[in-house]
Each structure stands twice: as C-alpha cells, then as structure tokens.
Tab-separated table of C-alpha atoms in Angstrom:
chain	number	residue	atom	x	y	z
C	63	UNK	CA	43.381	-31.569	65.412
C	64	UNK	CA	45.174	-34.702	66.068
C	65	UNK	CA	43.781	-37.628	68.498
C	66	UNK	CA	46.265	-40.792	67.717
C	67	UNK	CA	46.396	-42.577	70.748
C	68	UNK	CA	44.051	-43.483	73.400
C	69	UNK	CA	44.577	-44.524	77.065
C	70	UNK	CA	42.806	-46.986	79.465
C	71	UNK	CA	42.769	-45.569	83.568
C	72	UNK	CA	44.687	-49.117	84.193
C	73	UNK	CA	47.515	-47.667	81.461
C	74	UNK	CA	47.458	-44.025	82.401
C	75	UNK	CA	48.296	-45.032	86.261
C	76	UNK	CA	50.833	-47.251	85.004
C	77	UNK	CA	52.855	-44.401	83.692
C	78	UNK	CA	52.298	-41.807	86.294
C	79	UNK	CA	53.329	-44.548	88.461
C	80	UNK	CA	56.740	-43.655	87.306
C	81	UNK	CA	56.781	-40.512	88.534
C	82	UNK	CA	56.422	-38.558	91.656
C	83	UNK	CA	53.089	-36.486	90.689
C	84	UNK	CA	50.669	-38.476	92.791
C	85	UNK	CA	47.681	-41.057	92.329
C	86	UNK	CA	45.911	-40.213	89.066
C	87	UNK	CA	42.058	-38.504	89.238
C	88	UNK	CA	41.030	-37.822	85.759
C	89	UNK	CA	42.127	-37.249	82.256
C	90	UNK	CA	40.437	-35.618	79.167
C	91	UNK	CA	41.746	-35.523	75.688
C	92	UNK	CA	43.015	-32.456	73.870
C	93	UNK	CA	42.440	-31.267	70.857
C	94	UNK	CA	45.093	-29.072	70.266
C	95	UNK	CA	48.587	-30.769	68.336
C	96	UNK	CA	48.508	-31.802	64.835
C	97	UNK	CA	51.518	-34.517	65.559
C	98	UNK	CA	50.802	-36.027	69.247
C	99	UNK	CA	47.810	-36.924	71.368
C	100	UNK	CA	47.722	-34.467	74.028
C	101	UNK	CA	45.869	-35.470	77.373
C	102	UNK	CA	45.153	-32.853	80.613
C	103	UNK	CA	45.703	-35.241	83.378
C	104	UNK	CA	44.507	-34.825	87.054
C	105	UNK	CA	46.101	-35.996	89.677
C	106	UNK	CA	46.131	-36.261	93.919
C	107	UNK	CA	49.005	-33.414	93.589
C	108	UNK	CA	48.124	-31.469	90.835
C	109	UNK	CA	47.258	-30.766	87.004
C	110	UNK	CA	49.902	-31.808	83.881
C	111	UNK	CA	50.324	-31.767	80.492
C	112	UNK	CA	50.733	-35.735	79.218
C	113	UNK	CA	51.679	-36.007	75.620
C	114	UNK	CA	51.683	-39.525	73.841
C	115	UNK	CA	54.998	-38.771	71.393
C	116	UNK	CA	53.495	-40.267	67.973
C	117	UNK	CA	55.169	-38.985	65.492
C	118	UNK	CA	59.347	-38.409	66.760
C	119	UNK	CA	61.543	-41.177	67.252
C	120	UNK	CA	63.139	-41.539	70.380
C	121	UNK	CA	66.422	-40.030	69.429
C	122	UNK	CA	63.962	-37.268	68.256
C	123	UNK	CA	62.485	-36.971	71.694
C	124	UNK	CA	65.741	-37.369	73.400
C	125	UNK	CA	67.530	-33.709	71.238
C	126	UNK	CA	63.994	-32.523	71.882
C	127	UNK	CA	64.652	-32.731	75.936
C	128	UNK	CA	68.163	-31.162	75.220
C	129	UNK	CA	67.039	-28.945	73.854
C	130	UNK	CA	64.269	-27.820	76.231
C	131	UNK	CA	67.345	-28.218	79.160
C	132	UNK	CA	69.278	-26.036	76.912
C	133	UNK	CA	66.250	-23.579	76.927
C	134	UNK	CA	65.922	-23.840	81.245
C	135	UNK	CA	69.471	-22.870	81.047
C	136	UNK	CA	69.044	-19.466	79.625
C	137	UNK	CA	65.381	-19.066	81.552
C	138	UNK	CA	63.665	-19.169	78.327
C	139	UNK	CA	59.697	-18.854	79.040
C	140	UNK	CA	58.691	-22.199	77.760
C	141	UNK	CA	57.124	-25.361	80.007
C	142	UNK	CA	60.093	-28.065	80.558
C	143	UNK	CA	59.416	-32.175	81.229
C	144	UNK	CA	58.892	-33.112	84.418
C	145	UNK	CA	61.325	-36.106	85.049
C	146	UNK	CA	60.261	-39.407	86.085
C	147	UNK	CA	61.996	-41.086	89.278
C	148	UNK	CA	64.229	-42.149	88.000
C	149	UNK	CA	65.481	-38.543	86.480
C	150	UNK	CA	64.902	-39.618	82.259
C	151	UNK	CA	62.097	-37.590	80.883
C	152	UNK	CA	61.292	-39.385	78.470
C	153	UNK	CA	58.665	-42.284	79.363
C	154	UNK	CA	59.239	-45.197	77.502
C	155	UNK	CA	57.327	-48.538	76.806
C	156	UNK	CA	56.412	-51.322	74.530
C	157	UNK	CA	53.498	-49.029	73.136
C	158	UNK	CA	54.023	-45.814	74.203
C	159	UNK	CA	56.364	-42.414	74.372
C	160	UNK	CA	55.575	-39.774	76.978
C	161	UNK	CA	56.451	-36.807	78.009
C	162	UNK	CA	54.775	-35.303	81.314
C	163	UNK	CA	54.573	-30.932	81.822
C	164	UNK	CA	53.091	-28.843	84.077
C	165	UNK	CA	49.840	-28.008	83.193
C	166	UNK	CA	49.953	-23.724	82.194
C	167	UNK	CA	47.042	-21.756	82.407
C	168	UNK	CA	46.386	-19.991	79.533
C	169	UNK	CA	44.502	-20.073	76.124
C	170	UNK	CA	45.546	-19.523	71.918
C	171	UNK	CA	45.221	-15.657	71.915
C	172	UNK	CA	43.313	-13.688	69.299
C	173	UNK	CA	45.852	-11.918	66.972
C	174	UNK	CA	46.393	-8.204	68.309
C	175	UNK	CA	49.096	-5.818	67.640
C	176	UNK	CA	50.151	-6.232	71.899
C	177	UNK	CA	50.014	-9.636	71.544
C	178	UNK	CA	52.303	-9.471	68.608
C	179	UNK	CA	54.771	-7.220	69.897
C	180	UNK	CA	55.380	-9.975	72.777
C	181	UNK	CA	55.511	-12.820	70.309
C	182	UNK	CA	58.219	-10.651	67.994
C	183	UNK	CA	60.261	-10.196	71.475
C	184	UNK	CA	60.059	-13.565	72.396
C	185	UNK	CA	61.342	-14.579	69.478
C	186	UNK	CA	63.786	-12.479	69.112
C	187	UNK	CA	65.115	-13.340	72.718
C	188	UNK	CA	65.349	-16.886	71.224
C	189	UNK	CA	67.467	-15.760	68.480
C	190	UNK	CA	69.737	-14.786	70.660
C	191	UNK	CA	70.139	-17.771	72.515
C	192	UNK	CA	72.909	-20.271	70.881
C	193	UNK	CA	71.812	-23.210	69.327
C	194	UNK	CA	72.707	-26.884	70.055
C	195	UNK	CA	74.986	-27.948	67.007
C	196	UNK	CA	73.327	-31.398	67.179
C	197	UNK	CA	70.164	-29.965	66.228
C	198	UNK	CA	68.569	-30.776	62.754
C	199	UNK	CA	67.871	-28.600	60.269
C	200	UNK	CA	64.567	-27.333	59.062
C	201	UNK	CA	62.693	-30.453	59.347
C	202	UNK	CA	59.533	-29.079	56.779
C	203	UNK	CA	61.754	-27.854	54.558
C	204	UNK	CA	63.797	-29.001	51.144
C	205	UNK	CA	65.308	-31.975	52.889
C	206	UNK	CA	61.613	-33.111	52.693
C	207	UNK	CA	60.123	-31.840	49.851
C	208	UNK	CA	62.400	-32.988	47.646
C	209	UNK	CA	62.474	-36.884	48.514
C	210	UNK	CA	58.382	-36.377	48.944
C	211	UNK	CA	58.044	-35.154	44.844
C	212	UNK	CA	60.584	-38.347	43.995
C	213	UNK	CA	58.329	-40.452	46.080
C	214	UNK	CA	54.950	-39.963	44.790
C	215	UNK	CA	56.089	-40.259	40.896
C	216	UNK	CA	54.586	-43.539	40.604
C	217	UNK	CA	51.681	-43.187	42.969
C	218	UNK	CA	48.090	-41.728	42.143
C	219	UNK	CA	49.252	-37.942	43.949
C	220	UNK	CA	51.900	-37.378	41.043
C	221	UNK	CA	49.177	-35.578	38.990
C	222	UNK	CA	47.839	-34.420	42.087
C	223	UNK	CA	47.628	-30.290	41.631
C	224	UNK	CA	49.351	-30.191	44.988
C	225	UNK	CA	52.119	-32.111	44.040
C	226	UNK	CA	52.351	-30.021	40.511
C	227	UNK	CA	52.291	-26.544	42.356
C	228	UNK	CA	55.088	-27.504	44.671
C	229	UNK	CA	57.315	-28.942	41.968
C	230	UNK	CA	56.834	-25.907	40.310
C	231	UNK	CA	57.280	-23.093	43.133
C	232	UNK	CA	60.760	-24.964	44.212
C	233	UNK	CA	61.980	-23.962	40.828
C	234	UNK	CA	62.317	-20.513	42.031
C	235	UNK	CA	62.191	-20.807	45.577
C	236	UNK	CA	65.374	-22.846	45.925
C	237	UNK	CA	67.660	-20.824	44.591
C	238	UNK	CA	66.481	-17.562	47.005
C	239	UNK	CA	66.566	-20.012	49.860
C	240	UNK	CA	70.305	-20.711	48.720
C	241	UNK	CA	71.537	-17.114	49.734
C	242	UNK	CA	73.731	-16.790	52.947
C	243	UNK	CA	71.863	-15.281	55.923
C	244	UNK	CA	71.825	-15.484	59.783
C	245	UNK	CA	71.600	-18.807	61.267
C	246	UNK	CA	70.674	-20.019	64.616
C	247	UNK	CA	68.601	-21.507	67.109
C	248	UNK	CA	64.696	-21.647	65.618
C	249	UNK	CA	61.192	-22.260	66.975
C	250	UNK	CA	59.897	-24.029	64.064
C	251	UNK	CA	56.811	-23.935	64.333
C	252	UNK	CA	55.183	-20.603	65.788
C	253	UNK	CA	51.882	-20.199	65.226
C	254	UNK	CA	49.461	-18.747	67.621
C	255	UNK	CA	48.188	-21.792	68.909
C	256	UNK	CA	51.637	-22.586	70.125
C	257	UNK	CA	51.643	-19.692	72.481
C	258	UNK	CA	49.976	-19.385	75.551
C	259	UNK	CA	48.064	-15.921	76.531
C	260	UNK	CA	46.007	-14.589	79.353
C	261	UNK	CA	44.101	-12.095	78.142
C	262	UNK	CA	46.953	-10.218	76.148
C	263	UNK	CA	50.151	-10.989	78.535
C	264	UNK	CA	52.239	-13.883	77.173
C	265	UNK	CA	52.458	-16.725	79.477
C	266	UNK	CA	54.867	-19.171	77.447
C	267	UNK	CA	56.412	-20.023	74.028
C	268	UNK	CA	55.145	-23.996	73.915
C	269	UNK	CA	56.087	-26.826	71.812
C	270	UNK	CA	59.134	-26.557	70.673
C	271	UNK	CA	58.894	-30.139	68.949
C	272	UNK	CA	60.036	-28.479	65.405
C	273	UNK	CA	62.846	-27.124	67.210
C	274	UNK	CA	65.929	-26.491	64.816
C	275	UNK	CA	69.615	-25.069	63.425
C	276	UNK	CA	68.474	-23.405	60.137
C	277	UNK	CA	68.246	-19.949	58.533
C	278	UNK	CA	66.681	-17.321	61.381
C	279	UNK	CA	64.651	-15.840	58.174
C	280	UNK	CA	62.100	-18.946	58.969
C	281	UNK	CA	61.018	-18.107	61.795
C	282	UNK	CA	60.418	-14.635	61.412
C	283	UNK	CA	58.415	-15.884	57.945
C	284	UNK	CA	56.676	-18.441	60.102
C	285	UNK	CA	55.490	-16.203	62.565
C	286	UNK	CA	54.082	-14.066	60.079
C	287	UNK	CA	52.585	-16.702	57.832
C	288	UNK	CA	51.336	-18.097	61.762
C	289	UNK	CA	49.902	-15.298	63.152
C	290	UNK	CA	49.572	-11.846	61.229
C	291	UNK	CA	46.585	-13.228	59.712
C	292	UNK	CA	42.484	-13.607	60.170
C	293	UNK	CA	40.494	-16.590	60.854
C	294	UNK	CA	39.720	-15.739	56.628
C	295	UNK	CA	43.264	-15.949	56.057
C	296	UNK	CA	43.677	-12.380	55.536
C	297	UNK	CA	46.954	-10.266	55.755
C	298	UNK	CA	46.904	-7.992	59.267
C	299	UNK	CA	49.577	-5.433	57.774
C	300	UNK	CA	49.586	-3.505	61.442
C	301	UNK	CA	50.060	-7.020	62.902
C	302	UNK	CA	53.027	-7.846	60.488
C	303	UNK	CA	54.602	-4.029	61.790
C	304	UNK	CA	54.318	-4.940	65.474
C	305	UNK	CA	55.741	-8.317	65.208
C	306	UNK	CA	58.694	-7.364	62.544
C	307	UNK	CA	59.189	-3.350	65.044
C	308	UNK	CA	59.428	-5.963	68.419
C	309	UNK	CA	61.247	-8.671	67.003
C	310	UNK	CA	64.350	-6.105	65.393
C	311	UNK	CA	64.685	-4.076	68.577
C	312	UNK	CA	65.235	-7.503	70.664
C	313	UNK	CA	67.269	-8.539	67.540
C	314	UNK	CA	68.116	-6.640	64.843
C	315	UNK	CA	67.129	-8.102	61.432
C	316	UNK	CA	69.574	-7.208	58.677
C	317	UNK	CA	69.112	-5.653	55.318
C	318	UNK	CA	69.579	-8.788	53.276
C	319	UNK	CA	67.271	-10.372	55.407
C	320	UNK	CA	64.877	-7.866	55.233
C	321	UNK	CA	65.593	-8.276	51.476
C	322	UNK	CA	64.584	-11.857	51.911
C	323	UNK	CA	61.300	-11.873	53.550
C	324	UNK	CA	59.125	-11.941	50.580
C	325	UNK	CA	60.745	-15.786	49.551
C	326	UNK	CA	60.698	-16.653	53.150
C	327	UNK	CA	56.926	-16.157	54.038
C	328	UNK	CA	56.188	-17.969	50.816
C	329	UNK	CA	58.354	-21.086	51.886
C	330	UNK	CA	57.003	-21.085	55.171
C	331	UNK	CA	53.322	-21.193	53.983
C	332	UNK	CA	54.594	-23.962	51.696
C	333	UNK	CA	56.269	-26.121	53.937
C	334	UNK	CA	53.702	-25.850	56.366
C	335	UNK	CA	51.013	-27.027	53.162
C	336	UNK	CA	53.625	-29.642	52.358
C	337	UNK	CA	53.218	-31.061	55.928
C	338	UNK	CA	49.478	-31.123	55.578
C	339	UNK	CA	48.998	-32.484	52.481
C	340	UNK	CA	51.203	-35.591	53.085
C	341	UNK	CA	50.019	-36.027	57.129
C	342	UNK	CA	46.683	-35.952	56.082
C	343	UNK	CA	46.568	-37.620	52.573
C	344	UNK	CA	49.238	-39.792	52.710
C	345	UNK	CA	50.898	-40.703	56.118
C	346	UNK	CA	47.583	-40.472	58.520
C	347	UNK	CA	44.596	-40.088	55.784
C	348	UNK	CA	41.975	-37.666	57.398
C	349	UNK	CA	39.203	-36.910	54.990
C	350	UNK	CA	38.059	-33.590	57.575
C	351	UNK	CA	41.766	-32.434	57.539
C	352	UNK	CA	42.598	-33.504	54.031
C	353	UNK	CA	42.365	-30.138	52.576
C	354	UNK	CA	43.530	-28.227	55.855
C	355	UNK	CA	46.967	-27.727	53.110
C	356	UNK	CA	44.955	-25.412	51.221
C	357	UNK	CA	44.690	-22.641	54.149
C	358	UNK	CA	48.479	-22.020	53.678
C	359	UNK	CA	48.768	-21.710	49.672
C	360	UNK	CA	45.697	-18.836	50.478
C	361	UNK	CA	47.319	-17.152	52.737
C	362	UNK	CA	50.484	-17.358	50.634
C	363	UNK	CA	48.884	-15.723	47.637
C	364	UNK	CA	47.173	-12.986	50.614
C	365	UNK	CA	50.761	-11.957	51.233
C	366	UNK	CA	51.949	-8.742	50.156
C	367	UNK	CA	55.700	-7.495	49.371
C	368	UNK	CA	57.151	-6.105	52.285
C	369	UNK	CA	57.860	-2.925	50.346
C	370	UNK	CA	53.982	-2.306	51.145
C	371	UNK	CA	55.218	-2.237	54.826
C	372	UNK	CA	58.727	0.009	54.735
C-alpha cells in the first residue's frame, strides 16, 4: 500500500494544533490506502484517523467533504471529518492537505456470504440516497482511459501489452457502456478493504474518496469484482448471490441492468487495472506494486456470465 508522505512530531502538533482533539501522544503509519498516507494518531483526548490528501486537489477534497455532509444528512454509516476550530475540514498548508476522523474500530473482513449480504444492503441504501449534481463522474473510467492511450503513443508503454489489451477491450466495451441505465449517487471504490467489520457485523462504509454521479451498474460490478473473490482471485459464486439477493431487496436492480452486468464487472476490473498500471508505472513508479494491475485482468477472465447465477 501507499506511504507518500511523512511527518515530523514538531509538524504533526502543528496541525492538531488546529483543532480541538487535544495535545498529540503518538502516531504510527498505515498501510492501508493506495492514494493517501494514512496515519493512526494518539492524542491527550482520544484516537483519529489523520490522512495526508496526496493525490485530490483541493476542490477535490472540498466536493469530497460535501459530499460526506451530504452523507451525515441521511445518517449514512460512514466516518465524517472532524472540523478544525475554526469549522473548515479541510487542513490546509504550504506542504500539506489533511483531513482528521475518528478513529473506528474494526478490521478488512474475510469475504463471507453474511458479510456480503450487509455490504449488498449498504449499498443499496446508498443508491437510494440522491446524489450531489456537482459530483464528477466515474473518475477511473473512459474520461481517463481514453486521454491515458493518446498519452503514452510516443512514450516507451505504447507497445506495452497493457496498453495494447486496453485499447483493444474499449473497442467493445464502449459501446455496452453507452446503453441508458440507472444513475445515481456511487461509492466508487468498494472493495473489502474499504469496509470496516467486527467479526461479521458491518461497522462502516469508509472512504468514499472515489465518490461519484455515474451509472449505478458500477458499483454493483465493483463490489463484485471487490469482494466476491479469493485471496487467488477466484470467483465466490454464493458470495456474488448474497451480495446481488441483499443489494435488489434494498434496491431493486432492473432487467436491463441485470442484462448489463457481464460488461460492467469487466469494466470495473479494467478501470481498476488502468489505475494501477499508470499509479504504479507511470505517475508514482513502484517496482513491488508495478504489476499489482495484473490481479484485476485475472480476476476479469475468472468471471463467469451471470446466466451461471439466475
């Protein structure tokens, strides 16, 4: 996982100066986020979430917090910023943007058919909730790809068989992902390491950093591609029927989308690869993560057509 940023004691009090969460004790780097350095901080009053906000803008940050408010609003089980004194959650500084939470108990649960029946009605739940016009949409998907195949023609990763596979499964992808369906308020992003378990009982829906105003089909085809597989990055079919049974009686899914699945969970896996491949071969090079991509184009061939499942 991600580690970006590091912090001194002097600049850690500095910014919990700002707020009203005490004197700070200790902090210990996380290694869970792909896009922010995540830090567990102690303090006189407490334990917190800190997160060093590498990779959004600050317009980015500042529709994230809407959206999270939007989320309180509606009681939505998801962590929400702490605000500093002077009530802007969103720390800002010459070298630095941070967001402060509450620190949640709770660990990435093993893949279960309970624990998949909570994640299908949690989504669904959000699905109902309306979505803030002002929000993007999909930010992994076409909008992306596209410009990323134009970019690399005249660098080294044109030939790259990455690059050639994803030129060549937008040729028939596109047009699928063209057809009207449901729209709304998405996740993004859910895979089982954002969500927070004890034991099997759901705790919260975190990071909504991907959050989005896009085709509802992509989340349910994220969740799946997210967390109805193994640690192998095999297909769980009984996982896939307790997520997809939860989800529709919280929200029901409709016939075309049902029709749509299949395209869906194979854009998902491929926008999450996409992601990958250019954070960690291109943007931030990581030799241990540079192949991390890979993991999503097997479990995209591992998927089965849903007409296994009806």
């Amino acid at each position: 996982m991600a580690q970006y940023t590091t912090l001194s004691l002097t600049e850690v009090a500095n910014i919990v100066s700002h707020y009203a969460i005490g004197v700070p004790t200790e902090l210990q780097e996380m290694s869970e986020g792909y896009g922010n350095s995540n830090f567990k901080l102690m303090t006189s009053k407490g334990v917190f979430l800190l997160k060093i906000c590498d990779e959004k803008t600050t317009d980015e940050l500042q529709l994230q917090i809407s959206l999270l408010e939007h989320l309180q609003e509606h009681g939505y089980p998801t962590p929400y910023p702490i605000p500093q004194k002077n009530g802007e959650s969103l720390h800002l500084s010459q070298d630095y943007r941070v967001i402060i939470y509450p620190f949640l108990n709770g660990a990435t649960p093993k893949p279960s058919q309970c624990v998949l029946k909570q994640i299908g009605e949690a989504l669904g739940r959000l699905h109902r909730i309306s979505p803030l016009m002002e929000l993007p949409r999909f930010p992994m998907g076409i909008s992306q790809i596209v410009p990323f195949i134009k970019e690399v023609e005249e660098t080294d990763f044109k030939e790259h068989p990455f690059s050639l596979w994803l030129e060549s499964e937008l040729e028939w992808m596109i047009p699928e992902l063209e057809k009207p369906l449901p729209t709304g308020l998405l996740h993004g992003d859910l895979f089982l390491d954002n969500t927070l378990f004890e034991g099997e009982k759901m705790v919260s829906i975190i990071d909504f950093e991907e959050g989005c105003h896009d085709t509802l089909l992509i989340d349910i085809a994220m969740t799946i591609i997210g967390c109805c597989y193994t640690e192998n990055h095999q297909l769980e079919v009984g996982l896939v029927h307790s997520f997809l049974d939860s989800y529709n009686a919280t929200r029901p899914i409709s016939d075309d989308e049902y029709k749509g699945i299949d395209s869906y969970v194979h854009f998902a896996a491929l926008s999450i690869a996409f992601w990958r491949f250019r954070q960690f071969n291109i943007r931030r090079p990581d030799k241990n993560s540079a192949d991390k991509y890979q993991e999503m184009i097997l479990r995209s061939s591992n998927w089965q057509t849903l007409n296994t499942y009806n």
